[in-house]
Amino acid sequence: MAESFFDKIYKNKTQHTPDVLSCLANLSNDEVFTPPDVVNQMLDLLPQKLFQNPNTTFLDPACKTGVFLREIAKRLLVGLEDKIPNLQERIDHIFHKQLYGIAITELTSLLSRRSLYCSKYPNGPYSITKFDNPEGNIRFRRINHTWGKNEKCVFCGASKEQWDREDTLETYAYELIHTENPERLFNMKFDVIISNPPYQMTFGIEGGNSSNAKSIYNLFIDKAAKLNPRYMCMITPSRWMTKTAQGIPDIWIENALHSNQFKIIHDFEDASECFPGVEIKGGVSYFLWEKDYNGKCKYYFHKASMTSPIYRYDYLDSKNAGIVVRNPQAYSILEKIEQYEGAYYNNTANNFSGLVSAKHFFDDSNYLTSNWKGYKDKSSSDYTIKYYLNVDRERTFRWINNSQLPKNKKTKDLWKVFIPAAGGSGYDDIILGKPFIGEPGSVCSQTFLVIGYDPEKHNFSRLECENIITYIQTKFFRYLVSIKKKTQNGPRGVYQFVPIQDFTHKWTDEMLYEKYNLSNDEINLIESTIRPMELGGDN
């Protein structure tokens, strides 16, 4: 039995044998299975001497198909051949002493055991190595969520209303992240923790449309780190790098950005390069974290249109911008702007975000919300304030009176620019909704942000507002926004990398390319990434 297992999987490398786990990788958007080739790319990041050491221990804390443990087993079987010559003894040692897993559901526990042991029951007659229990070293326990006072799980934030389920249904209360003491699960130390953890509750992949969706892959990273491994290697969505992940605290992201223990990161703008047929907005990345490493990160950016990744060697937040500037080509453009403007992106007085209002600038819970209908269709002696809003997805205006304007009344009298608070994203080629002039005597619903909102600082003329719109219309402006804007939402922070200009005249891309001395390659990048914005019409 052992010879057959070894001959078919490890020795015959010249004959192509289709791998069923490659097919499974494309089946589900709820639980994203990892293709074997991606697993091996991740394993290649580790020091290969680990696979020649009979004492190295490995844990996958989120087993789905067992592919990580199976591919590790292949390498160990070859790497330990000199130390444990007898094949069956080698198999027994590896599977009993070196490989461990925690399945995310009962079904994936059976699938993982079948992948690793060639039998879903490793104490049965078909297992290539015999255990005295039906789990082997791949455990599964049905865990219940622990509900707090707010009826949310105190460990993962899941909603009691949705996830307090009957015993016949999966709870998706993953064992590793639903315990205060993960080290007690196996009562042993692991050298390597490697996994593709679940990405969020409610939807299996990040970027779903539910407002209740909450990222949880950060919780797996935290609990894995608590086990104190020498190496940690995981594949996750990349949106944490730009602070657009739902539910991940800013402090967690800041700590990750300023950690010097990330040794290598491979970042894929298009997730389908790793998970064919699966869309994960913002892309995915896998990393090697090393406990004893303290230095710069080898960062590789993979773009679908490029034959090879772009490489840079630096700290993740080397510009202290609060995010990872993922594309190194964008990084070089920012450096040229910085040479001209100074460290403009760390000072709101010098970058465009300082001109943009916070969300909900005029509205409150009672007035000027998206569902509020207290306006009039026509102006009158009382209803004199022009109120811009969207009706049936088209921009229009109505009329309100002064008592219906909850706050920031002084801004009403300014010349200003309104721009949609949502619309476009870093993954289409428009990026922003269309801006328009807000004349004195006008306000807007929560659908829009206000550019030039502060009467103490921003007393723009109509001409200056028109010139601001010409600036927003440039591909240069919107490309800089796209570095940080990765979702439909466009709060003021996405304008961080846009420098302030002199708005006494119009701006064109050609003027901006010349001002910042952009190279032909940098210009081509912007031109090929961003589509022209035609003003007029709806938003």
PDB file of C-alpha atoms in Angstrom, residues 152 159 162-163 200-215 239 246-247:
ATOM      1  CA  LYS A 152     -22.483  39.369  18.912  1.00  0.00           C
ATOM      2  CA  SER A 159     -24.506  37.975  14.827  1.00  0.00           C
ATOM      3  CA  GLN A 162     -27.873  34.754  12.040  1.00  0.00           C
ATOM      4  CA  TRP A 163     -25.522  32.212  13.589  1.00  0.00           C
ATOM      5  CA  GLN A 200     -15.039  36.757   6.752  1.00  0.00           C
ATOM      6  CA  MET A 201     -18.322  35.885   8.359  1.00  0.00           C
ATOM      7  CA  THR A 202     -21.554  36.008   6.340  1.00  0.00           C
ATOM      8  CA  PHE A 203     -19.704  35.732   3.029  1.00  0.00           C
ATOM      9  CA  GLY A 204     -16.810  33.363   2.409  1.00  0.00           C
ATOM     10  CA  ILE A 205     -14.879  35.919   0.380  1.00  0.00           C
ATOM     11  CA  GLU A 206     -14.224  39.500   1.274  1.00  0.00           C
ATOM     12  CA  GLY A 207     -16.008  42.090  -0.767  1.00  0.00           C
ATOM     13  CA  GLY A 208     -19.586  40.829  -0.478  1.00  0.00           C
ATOM     14  CA  ASN A 209     -22.474  43.252  -0.416  1.00  0.00           C
ATOM     15  CA  SER A 210     -23.646  42.580   3.135  1.00  0.00           C
ATOM     16  CA  SER A 211     -23.179  45.366   5.631  1.00  0.00           C
ATOM     17  CA  ASN A 212     -22.945  42.636   8.285  1.00  0.00           C
ATOM     18  CA  ALA A 213     -19.888  41.012   6.706  1.00  0.00           C
ATOM     19  CA  LYS A 214     -16.831  41.170   8.937  1.00  0.00           C
ATOM     20  CA  SER A 215     -13.278  40.165   8.112  1.00  0.00           C
ATOM     21  CA  ARG A 239      -7.469  44.923   1.371  1.00  0.00           C
ATOM     22  CA  GLN A 246     -14.401  45.400   6.673  1.00  0.00           C
ATOM     23  CA  GLY A 247     -14.143  45.131  10.429  1.00  0.00           C
TER      24      GLY A 247
END
